[in-house]
Amino acid sequence: MKKIILFLLFTTFSFSQNKTFTMEQIDSICLKSKKYIEQKFEIERNVSVSRKKNLKVKTDALLKIYKNSYLDTIKIDSMAIVGPDYPIPQPEIIKATYEYETIYNKKSVEYVFVELYYENNKINDIKVLNTYYNGTYSIFTNFSSLEKDNDITYFSFCVSFKNWIYSISKKIDNIFYERKWK
């Protein structure tokens, strides 16, 4: 009887706690996982080519959203899950990547690669690589410090990084929750 009670307590505790991963573990899960959503969409921006000339540029961006495949490995015992106190784990986002490349001419290429690491379906850590004709900018920050600190404005792909993160986060959530995982 004690073993059954311990088993039920352990099972309940295991399901009730949220498992957090390091960025290395998330990258490893994403490399092995075939469970991701890939969404291409066109972006259009005004880019200043010289002091007097602006160019309207269209390019394709690629967004990948990775599901936590760890949840697929959990064996759900129907005897242990009874009622609303024992929820079945739902798919959750653990990582999203956003990238695009724009070739303006032979000497001018822009490349943007952003990795968003999630914890409990909310952005936690952010890595950005932005290569442009006048240099390469890269940052690593977490979402909470981005909300508290001043906005980052030196990226070529956005005027306000804070606003860009909020808009891409909404887009990721909409895409992820509209699709059904197979």
N, CA and C of each residue as an Amber inpcrd file, in Angstrom:
protein
   546
   0.8160000  -1.1840000   0.0000000   0.0000000   0.0000000   0.0000000
   0.8740000   1.2670000   0.0000000   1.9540000   1.2500000   0.8080000
   2.8550000   2.3990000   0.8550000   3.4950000   2.6450000  -0.5080000
   3.8200000   1.5560000  -1.2010000   4.4350000   1.6950000  -2.5250000
   3.4830000   2.3540000  -3.5120000   2.2150000   1.9970000  -3.4410000
   1.2240000   2.5890000  -4.3380000   1.0570000   4.0780000  -4.0450000
   1.0000000   4.4150000  -2.7710000   0.8660000   5.8210000  -2.3880000
   2.0960000   6.6110000  -2.8300000   3.2850000   6.0550000  -2.6020000
   4.5040000   6.7250000  -3.0560000   4.5230000   6.8930000  -4.5670000
   4.0930000   5.8580000  -5.2810000   4.0550000   5.9250000  -6.7370000
   3.1030000   7.0320000  -7.2010000   1.9150000   7.1050000  -6.5880000
   0.9490000   8.1370000  -6.9640000   1.4600000   9.5370000  -6.6240000
   2.0960000   9.6910000  -5.4690000   2.6810000  10.9850000  -5.1120000
   3.7920000  11.3720000  -6.0730000   4.6540000  10.4350000  -6.4210000
   5.7440000  10.6940000  -7.3530000   5.2010000  11.0670000  -8.7290000
   4.1990000  10.3380000  -9.1860000   3.5950000  10.6120000 -10.4850000
   2.9530000  11.9920000 -10.5000000   2.2210000  12.3160000  -9.4460000
   1.5860000  13.6260000  -9.3470000   2.6320000  14.7260000  -9.3320000
   3.6760000  14.5460000  -8.5430000   4.7430000  15.5420000  -8.4690000
   5.4310000  15.7020000  -9.8150000   5.6600000  14.6050000 -10.5050000
   6.3300000  14.6540000 -11.8010000   5.5180000  15.4310000 -12.8150000
   4.1950000  15.2440000 -12.8120000   3.3620000  15.9450000 -13.7720000
   3.1220000  17.3970000 -13.3780000   3.1560000  17.7030000 -12.1100000
   2.8310000  19.0510000 -11.6880000   4.0080000  20.0050000 -11.8350000
   5.2120000  19.4890000 -11.8170000   6.3440000  20.4020000 -11.9390000
   6.6540000  20.6540000 -13.4060000   7.0670000  21.8630000 -13.7030000
   7.4490000  22.2130000 -15.0590000   8.9250000  21.9320000 -15.2350000
   9.2470000  21.1300000 -16.2100000  10.6380000  20.7840000 -16.4430000
  11.2940000  21.9140000 -17.2210000  12.4060000  22.4350000 -16.7050000
  13.1320000  23.4750000 -17.4110000  14.4240000  22.8780000 -17.9470000
  14.8320000  23.3850000 -19.0730000  16.0240000  22.8890000 -19.7430000
  17.0300000  24.0150000 -19.9070000  18.2990000  23.6420000 -20.0300000
  19.3160000  24.6210000 -20.3890000  19.2280000  24.8610000 -21.8950000
  19.8870000  25.9120000 -22.3700000  19.8640000  26.1930000 -23.8080000
  20.5240000  25.0670000 -24.5940000  21.5640000  24.4600000 -24.0320000
  22.2290000  23.3400000 -24.7100000  21.2840000  22.1430000 -24.8390000
  20.5150000  21.8680000 -23.7840000  19.5470000  20.7720000 -23.8440000
  18.4470000  21.0700000 -24.8640000  17.9880000  22.3080000 -24.9020000
  16.9690000  22.6950000 -25.8750000  17.5070000  22.5380000 -27.3000000
  18.7370000  22.9970000 -27.5320000  19.3390000  22.8400000 -28.8630000
  19.4450000  21.3700000 -29.2500000  19.8120000  20.5260000 -28.2970000
  19.9190000  19.0890000 -28.5540000  18.5530000  18.4870000 -28.8870000
  17.5330000  18.8560000 -28.1410000  16.1750000  18.3680000 -28.4060000
  15.7360000  18.8040000 -29.8030000  16.0100000  20.0610000 -30.1540000
  15.5860000  20.5840000 -31.4520000  16.3280000  19.9260000 -32.6080000
  17.6040000  19.5950000 -32.4120000  18.3530000  18.9130000 -33.4700000
  17.7880000  17.5260000 -33.7600000  17.3570000  16.8320000 -32.7180000
  16.8400000  15.4730000 -32.8630000  15.3710000  15.4600000 -33.2770000
  14.6550000  16.5220000 -32.9640000  13.2050000  16.5390000 -33.1430000
  12.8020000  16.7530000 -34.5940000  11.7810000  16.0640000 -34.9770000
  11.1670000  16.2900000 -36.2740000   9.8510000  17.0440000 -36.0850000
   9.5890000  17.4540000 -34.8520000   8.3440000  18.1430000 -34.5100000
   8.5790000  19.6490000 -34.4670000   8.4330000  20.2660000 -35.6090000
   8.5070000  21.7200000 -35.6560000   7.6010000  22.2330000 -36.7620000
   7.2340000  23.4670000 -36.6230000   6.4370000  24.1420000 -37.6390000
   7.3910000  25.0590000 -38.3880000   7.3220000  25.0050000 -39.7040000
   8.1320000  25.8920000 -40.5270000   7.1810000  26.7930000 -41.2930000
   7.3590000  28.0840000 -41.1460000   6.4760000  29.0480000 -41.7900000
   7.3290000  30.0700000 -42.5410000   7.0750000  30.1920000 -43.8390000
   7.7420000  31.2350000 -44.6320000   6.7490000  32.3660000 -44.8290000
   7.2650000  33.5740000 -44.7860000   6.4170000  34.7250000 -45.0570000
   7.2780000  35.8340000 -45.6400000   6.6230000  36.7090000 -46.3730000
   7.3360000  37.7990000 -47.0350000   7.3540000  39.0260000 -46.1360000
   8.5080000  39.6640000 -46.0730000   8.6010000  40.9150000 -45.3290000
   9.0090000  42.0140000 -46.2970000   8.5400000  43.2030000 -46.0260000
   8.8590000  44.3600000 -46.8630000   9.3460000  45.4740000 -45.9590000
  10.4720000  46.0740000 -46.3470000  11.0500000  47.1420000 -45.5260000
  11.5890000  48.2470000 -46.4060000  11.6750000  49.4390000 -45.8380000
  12.3590000  50.5440000 -46.4930000  13.7850000  50.5770000 -45.9780000
  14.7350000  50.5700000 -46.8880000  16.1410000  50.5600000 -46.5190000
  16.8100000  51.7650000 -47.1620000  17.5670000  52.5350000 -46.3660000
  18.2700000  53.6830000 -46.9470000  19.5630000  53.1940000 -47.5860000
  19.6940000  53.4660000 -48.8700000  20.8720000  53.0680000 -49.6200000
  21.9030000  54.1900000 -49.5970000  21.4420000  55.4010000 -49.6450000
  22.3160000  56.5710000 -49.5170000  21.5210000  57.6230000 -48.7420000
  22.1070000  58.7860000 -48.6090000  21.4310000  59.8370000 -47.8380000
  20.1290000  60.2880000 -48.4910000  20.0720000  60.2050000 -49.7910000
  18.8930000  60.7020000 -50.4880000  18.0100000  59.5950000 -51.0490000
  18.4700000  58.3640000 -50.9990000  17.7340000  57.3000000 -51.6750000
  17.3440000  56.1790000 -50.7090000  16.0640000  55.8310000 -50.7460000
  15.5490000  54.6860000 -49.9960000  15.0740000  53.6270000 -50.9720000
  15.2710000  52.3930000 -50.6000000  14.8300000  51.2620000 -51.4180000
  13.7480000  50.5010000 -50.6760000  12.7120000  50.0810000 -51.3880000
  11.7100000  49.1930000 -50.8080000  12.1530000  47.7750000 -51.1370000
  12.4110000  46.9830000 -50.1030000  12.9750000  45.6430000 -50.2900000
  11.9810000  44.6010000 -49.7890000  11.7870000  43.5560000 -50.6040000
  10.9760000  42.4110000 -50.1980000  11.8890000  41.1990000 -50.1210000
  11.6870000  40.4110000 -49.0890000  12.4700000  39.1850000 -48.9410000
  11.6420000  38.1610000 -48.1790000  12.0440000  36.9050000 -48.2820000
  11.3550000  35.8430000 -47.5540000  12.0450000  35.5910000 -46.2220000
  11.2500000  35.5070000 -45.1870000  11.7670000  35.1610000 -43.8620000
  11.2890000  33.7530000 -43.5290000  12.0810000  33.0390000 -42.7520000
  11.7480000  31.6790000 -42.3480000  11.6440000  31.6350000 -40.8330000
  10.5250000  31.1370000 -40.3610000  10.2830000  31.0090000 -38.9340000
  10.1020000  29.5280000 -38.6280000  10.8620000  29.0090000 -37.6540000
  10.7060000  27.6270000 -37.2020000  10.3390000  27.6490000 -35.7280000
   9.3150000  26.8730000 -35.3880000   8.8430000  26.8030000 -34.0090000
   8.9580000  25.3500000 -33.5680000   9.7120000  25.1150000 -32.4970000
   9.9720000  23.7610000 -32.0210000   9.1110000  23.4310000 -30.8210000
   8.5360000  22.2430000 -30.8700000   7.7230000  21.7170000 -29.7760000
   8.6330000  20.9660000 -28.8060000   8.2340000  20.8970000 -27.5670000
   8.9780000  20.1330000 -26.5710000   8.7190000  18.6450000 -26.8080000
   9.6450000  17.9720000 -27.4710000   9.4640000  16.5460000 -27.7670000
   9.6920000  15.6830000 -26.5290000  10.1710000  16.2840000 -25.4470000
  10.3140000  15.5670000 -24.1770000   8.9560000  15.0410000 -23.7250000
   7.9050000  15.8170000 -23.9780000   6.5540000  15.4030000 -23.5710000
   6.1040000  14.1570000 -24.3190000   6.6420000  13.9170000 -25.5070000
   6.2840000  12.7220000 -26.2730000   6.8300000  11.4570000 -25.6260000
   7.8960000  11.5870000 -24.8390000   8.5380000  10.4060000 -24.2560000
   7.9080000   9.9760000 -22.9430000   7.0480000  10.8370000 -22.3720000
   6.4080000  10.5070000 -21.1000000   5.3100000   9.4750000 -21.3570000
   5.3700000   8.3710000 -20.6460000   4.3190000   7.3580000 -20.7330000
   3.1990000   7.7790000 -19.7800000   2.0210000   7.9610000 -20.3090000
   0.9010000   8.3990000 -19.4860000   0.1080000   7.1790000 -19.0480000
   0.0720000   6.9550000 -17.7410000  -0.6520000   5.8330000 -17.1670000
  -2.0830000   6.2920000 -16.8960000  -3.0410000   5.6880000 -17.5960000
  -4.4280000   6.1280000 -17.4580000  -4.9490000   5.9230000 -16.0410000
  -4.3630000   5.0190000 -15.2840000  -4.7820000   4.8080000 -13.9010000
  -4.3460000   5.9860000 -13.0200000  -3.2180000   6.5780000 -13.3510000
  -2.6820000   7.6520000 -12.5160000  -3.3380000   8.9900000 -12.8230000
  -3.8990000   9.1180000 -14.0120000  -4.4870000  10.3960000 -14.3840000
  -6.0000000  10.2800000 -14.2950000  -6.5370000  10.8570000 -13.2440000
  -7.9770000  10.8180000 -13.0420000  -8.4100000  12.2090000 -12.6140000
  -9.2360000  12.8470000 -13.3910000  -9.7900000  14.1320000 -13.0110000
  -8.8970000  15.3060000 -13.3390000  -9.3610000  16.5040000 -12.9880000
  -8.6470000  17.7400000 -13.3460000  -7.3710000  17.9680000 -12.5340000
  -7.1690000  17.2130000 -11.4600000  -5.9660000  17.3970000 -10.6490000
  -4.7200000  16.8630000 -11.3420000  -4.8940000  16.0420000 -12.3550000
  -3.7690000  15.4180000 -13.0500000  -3.8740000  15.7090000 -14.5400000
  -3.4640000  16.8990000 -14.9530000  -3.6290000  17.2540000 -16.3650000
  -2.6550000  16.4940000 -17.2630000  -3.1080000  16.2130000 -18.4600000
  -2.2300000  15.6120000 -19.4640000  -1.3590000  16.7330000 -20.0200000
  -0.0380000  16.5320000 -20.1000000   0.8410000  17.6040000 -20.5920000
   0.4510000  18.0400000 -22.0040000   0.4180000  19.3330000 -22.2160000
   0.0980000  19.8960000 -23.5230000   1.3940000  20.2500000 -24.2480000
   1.3470000  20.2770000 -25.5820000   2.5520000  20.6870000 -26.3080000
   2.9650000  22.0880000 -25.8800000   4.2360000  22.3000000 -25.7760000
   4.7060000  23.6350000 -25.4440000   5.8760000  24.0060000 -26.3450000
   6.0190000  25.3090000 -26.5620000   7.1060000  25.8320000 -27.3830000
   8.3630000  25.8470000 -26.5240000   9.4710000  25.3480000 -27.0830000
  10.7360000  25.4600000 -26.3560000  11.7380000  26.3480000 -27.0860000
  11.5440000  26.5010000 -28.4010000  12.4810000  27.3330000 -29.1560000
  11.8240000  27.7750000 -30.4530000  12.2080000  28.9640000 -30.9010000
  11.7950000  29.4410000 -32.2150000  13.0050000  30.1190000 -32.8490000
  13.1600000  29.9290000 -34.1520000  14.2320000  30.6200000 -34.8740000
  13.6070000  31.4300000 -35.9990000  14.2050000  32.5630000 -36.2590000
  13.7360000  33.4740000 -37.2990000  14.9630000  33.8760000 -38.0990000
  14.8820000  33.7520000 -39.4240000  16.0320000  34.1610000 -40.2260000
  15.6140000  34.6370000 -41.6000000  16.4330000  35.5310000 -42.1290000
  16.2840000  35.9250000 -43.5270000  17.5970000  36.5040000 -44.0170000
  17.7190000  36.5160000 -45.3220000  18.9080000  37.0800000 -45.9740000
  18.4250000  37.9390000 -47.1280000  18.9830000  39.1320000 -47.2310000
  18.6450000  40.0410000 -48.3190000  19.9360000  40.4340000 -49.0220000
  19.9560000  40.2400000 -50.3280000  21.1210000  40.6290000 -51.1310000
  20.7330000  41.8920000 -51.8960000  21.3810000  42.9940000 -51.5390000
  21.0830000  44.2710000 -52.1920000  21.8920000  44.4250000 -53.4760000
  23.1720000  44.1080000 -53.3970000  24.0580000  44.0830000 -54.5620000
  25.2460000  43.2050000 -54.1880000  26.2700000  43.1490000 -55.0260000
  27.4000000  42.2460000 -54.7600000  28.1350000  42.5730000 -53.4680000
  28.1020000  43.8230000 -53.0590000  28.8340000  44.2210000 -51.8560000
  27.9570000  44.3530000 -50.6160000  26.6660000  44.3350000 -50.7980000
  25.7910000  44.6020000 -49.6720000  24.7970000  43.4640000 -49.4540000
  24.9910000  42.7450000 -48.3660000  24.1190000  41.6380000 -47.9820000
  23.7470000  41.8320000 -46.5160000  22.5090000  41.5480000 -46.2080000
  22.0620000  41.6010000 -44.8190000  21.6060000  40.2030000 -44.4220000
  22.0230000  39.7660000 -43.2400000  21.6170000  38.4620000 -42.7160000
  21.1560000  38.6490000 -41.2770000  19.9840000  38.0960000 -40.9710000
  19.4240000  38.1850000 -39.6260000  19.1050000  36.7710000 -39.1600000
  19.5890000  36.4220000 -37.9690000  19.2690000  35.1330000 -37.3650000
  18.9710000  35.3750000 -35.8920000  17.7550000  35.0120000 -35.4790000
  17.3180000  35.2240000 -34.0980000  16.8760000  33.8800000 -33.5280000
  17.3760000  33.5500000 -32.3340000  16.9530000  32.3510000 -31.6160000
  16.2360000  32.7960000 -30.3460000  15.0270000  32.2890000 -30.1740000
  14.2330000  32.5950000 -28.9920000  14.0560000  31.3200000 -28.1900000
  14.5440000  31.3110000 -26.9720000  14.4390000  30.1480000 -26.0930000
  13.2810000  30.3830000 -25.1230000  12.4160000  29.3920000 -25.0060000
  11.2020000  29.5210000 -24.2110000  11.3020000  28.7350000 -22.9120000
  10.5550000  29.2230000 -21.9250000  10.3410000  28.4890000 -20.6780000
   8.8850000  28.6940000 -20.3050000   8.1380000  27.6020000 -20.1520000
   6.7030000  27.6520000 -19.8590000   5.9320000  28.4980000 -20.8830000
   6.2500000  28.2750000 -22.1510000   5.5900000  28.9420000 -23.2790000
   5.7690000  30.4570000 -23.3160000   6.7870000  30.9590000 -22.6590000
   7.1120000  32.3880000 -22.6920000   8.5920000  32.5360000 -23.0490000
   8.8960000  33.5690000 -23.8150000  10.2890000  33.8040000 -24.2000000
  11.1130000  34.0670000 -22.9580000  12.2510000  33.3670000 -22.8620000
  13.1390000  33.5410000 -21.7240000  14.4610000  34.1760000 -22.1840000
  15.1530000  33.5230000 -23.1100000  16.4470000  34.0080000 -23.5870000
  16.3800000  34.3250000 -25.0710000  17.1950000  35.3010000 -25.4770000
  17.1870000  35.7620000 -26.8620000  18.6260000  35.8760000 -27.3550000
  18.9080000  35.2750000 -28.5270000  20.1970000  35.4340000 -29.1970000
  19.9300000  36.0490000 -30.5620000  20.6960000  37.0650000 -30.9180000
  20.5130000  37.7360000 -32.2030000  21.8600000  37.8840000 -32.8980000
  21.8660000  37.5840000 -34.2000000  23.0200000  37.8440000 -35.0530000
  22.5090000  38.6450000 -36.2280000  23.0310000  39.8540000 -36.4090000
  22.6260000  40.7360000 -37.5000000  23.8780000  41.1860000 -38.2320000
  24.0430000  40.7040000 -39.4610000  25.1900000  41.0820000 -40.2800000
  24.6970000  42.0180000 -41.3700000  25.3700000  43.1180000 -41.4960000
  24.9920000  44.1290000 -42.4650000  26.2650000  44.7380000 -43.0260000
  26.1570000  45.5570000 -44.0660000  27.3490000  46.0840000 -44.7200000
  28.2570000  46.8660000 -43.7850000  27.7000000  47.4630000 -42.7470000
  28.5440000  48.2580000 -41.8490000  28.9440000  47.5230000 -40.5720000
  28.7660000  46.2210000 -40.5380000  29.2460000  45.4780000 -39.3790000
  28.3360000  44.3390000 -38.9810000  28.7780000  43.6340000 -37.9490000
  27.9990000  42.5260000 -37.3990000  27.6730000  42.8540000 -35.9540000
  26.4100000  42.7260000 -35.6270000  25.9580000  42.9490000 -34.2620000
  25.3730000  41.6480000 -33.7430000  25.7560000  41.2930000 -32.5520000
  25.1470000  40.1220000 -31.9300000  24.9350000  40.4210000 -30.4530000
  23.8480000  39.8970000 -29.9400000  23.5590000  40.0730000 -28.5130000
  23.0240000  38.7730000 -27.9520000  23.1340000  38.6730000 -26.6690000
  22.4760000  37.6150000 -25.9170000  21.8550000  38.3060000 -24.7090000
  20.5670000  38.1770000 -24.5650000  19.8820000  38.8160000 -23.4520000
  18.7160000  37.9370000 -23.0210000  18.1280000  38.2610000 -21.8990000
  16.8980000  37.5600000 -21.5340000  15.7410000  38.5370000 -21.6040000
  14.5620000  38.0010000 -21.7100000  13.3790000  38.8020000 -21.9710000
  13.0910000  39.7800000 -20.8420000  13.2600000  39.3470000 -19.6080000
  12.9410000  40.2270000 -18.4790000  13.8650000  41.4480000 -18.4390000
  15.1390000  41.2840000 -18.7670000  16.0330000  42.4470000 -18.7740000
  15.7350000  43.3480000 -19.9660000  15.2570000  42.7770000 -21.0500000
  14.8670000  43.5880000 -22.2070000  13.6660000  44.4610000 -21.8560000
  12.7470000  43.9210000 -21.0750000  11.5790000  44.7080000 -20.6540000
  11.9670000  45.8350000 -19.7070000  12.9620000  45.6090000 -18.8410000
  13.3590000  46.6010000 -17.8490000  14.2870000  47.6680000 -18.4380000
  15.2310000  47.2500000 -19.2800000  16.2530000  48.1620000 -19.7970000
  15.7250000  49.0030000 -20.9510000  16.5910000  49.9090000 -21.3850000
  16.2760000  50.7010000 -22.5650000  16.2120000  49.8000000 -23.7850000
  15.5380000  50.2690000 -24.7950000  15.3740000  49.4990000 -26.0210000
  16.6980000  49.4270000 -26.7930000  16.8660000  48.3330000 -27.5100000
  18.0440000  48.1520000 -28.3570000  17.6710000  48.6500000 -29.7440000
  18.4130000  49.6170000 -30.2650000  18.0030000  50.2430000 -31.5230000
  19.0550000  50.1570000 -32.6270000  20.1290000  49.4320000 -32.4340000
  21.1790000  49.4380000 -33.4470000  21.1000000  48.2920000 -34.4460000
  20.0010000  47.5680000 -34.4910000  19.8370000  46.5180000 -35.4920000
  19.2790000  47.1180000 -36.7720000  19.7250000  46.5860000 -37.9070000
  19.2650000  47.1130000 -39.1860000  17.8780000  46.6240000 -39.5600000
  17.4060000  45.5350000 -38.9600000  16.1450000  44.9480000 -39.3800000
  14.9260000  45.4860000 -38.6290000  15.1440000  46.3400000 -37.6430000
  14.0060000  46.9050000 -36.9090000  14.4000000  48.2380000 -36.2930000
  13.4070000  49.0720000 -36.0730000  13.6500000  50.3550000 -35.4250000
  13.6770000  50.1720000 -33.9080000  12.7350000  49.4040000 -33.3930000
  12.6580000  49.1230000 -31.9670000  12.6980000  47.6090000 -31.7600000
  13.7420000  47.1130000 -31.1300000  13.8800000  45.6740000 -30.9250000
  12.7970000  45.1520000 -29.9870000  12.4630000  45.9360000 -28.9640000
  11.4240000  45.5400000 -28.0150000  10.0920000  45.3100000 -28.7440000
   9.7050000  46.2570000 -29.5930000   8.4630000  46.1200000 -30.3580000
   8.5450000  44.9420000 -31.3240000   9.7120000  44.7460000 -31.9200000
   9.8870000  43.6350000 -32.8560000   9.7000000  42.2980000 -32.1320000
  10.2810000  42.1600000 -30.9370000  10.1470000  40.9200000 -30.1570000
   8.6820000  40.6680000 -29.8080000   7.9780000  41.7090000 -29.3830000
   6.5570000  41.5330000 -29.0550000   5.7600000  41.0850000 -30.2790000
   6.0190000  41.6920000 -31.4240000   5.2470000  41.3290000 -32.6220000
   5.5930000  39.9220000 -33.1110000   6.8620000  39.5460000 -33.0760000
   7.2350000  38.1930000 -33.5330000   6.7300000  37.1520000 -32.5350000
   6.6830000  37.4870000 -31.2640000   6.1520000  36.5760000 -30.2510000
   4.6680000  36.3080000 -30.4950000   3.9100000  37.3450000 -30.8090000
   2.4830000  37.1710000 -31.1240000   2.3150000  36.3010000 -32.3670000
   3.1530000  36.5320000 -33.3610000   3.0790000  35.7390000 -34.5950000
   3.3800000  34.2620000 -34.3030000   4.3920000  34.0050000 -33.4910000
   4.7510000  32.6280000 -33.1210000   3.6010000  31.9520000 -32.3840000
   3.0280000  32.6430000 -31.3950000   1.9090000  32.0760000 -30.6410000
   0.7260000  31.7540000 -31.5600000   0.3970000  32.6820000 -32.4570000
  -0.7220000  32.4530000 -33.3700000  -0.4780000  31.2420000 -34.2590000
   0.7030000  31.1370000 -34.8170000   1.0260000  30.0100000 -35.6950000
   1.0090000  28.7060000 -34.9120000   1.6380000  28.7010000 -33.7390000
   1.7630000  27.4760000 -32.9470000   0.4030000  26.9550000 -32.4950000
  -0.4370000  27.8120000 -31.9740000  -1.6900000  27.3430000 -31.4050000
  -2.7930000  27.1480000 -32.4510000  -2.6210000  27.6580000 -33.6630000
  -3.5860000  27.4000000 -34.7230000  -3.3640000  26.0420000 -35.3700000
  -2.1400000  25.5510000 -35.3220000  -1.8220000  24.2740000 -35.9580000
  -1.9890000  23.1370000 -34.9660000  -2.3670000  22.0010000 -35.4740000
  -2.4590000  20.8110000 -34.6290000  -1.2240000  19.9580000 -34.8820000
  -0.6400000  19.4390000 -33.8030000   0.5500000  18.5820000 -33.9340000
   0.1110000  17.1590000 -34.2890000   0.8700000  16.5940000 -35.1730000
   0.5730000  15.1990000 -35.5690000   1.4900000  14.2440000 -34.8760000
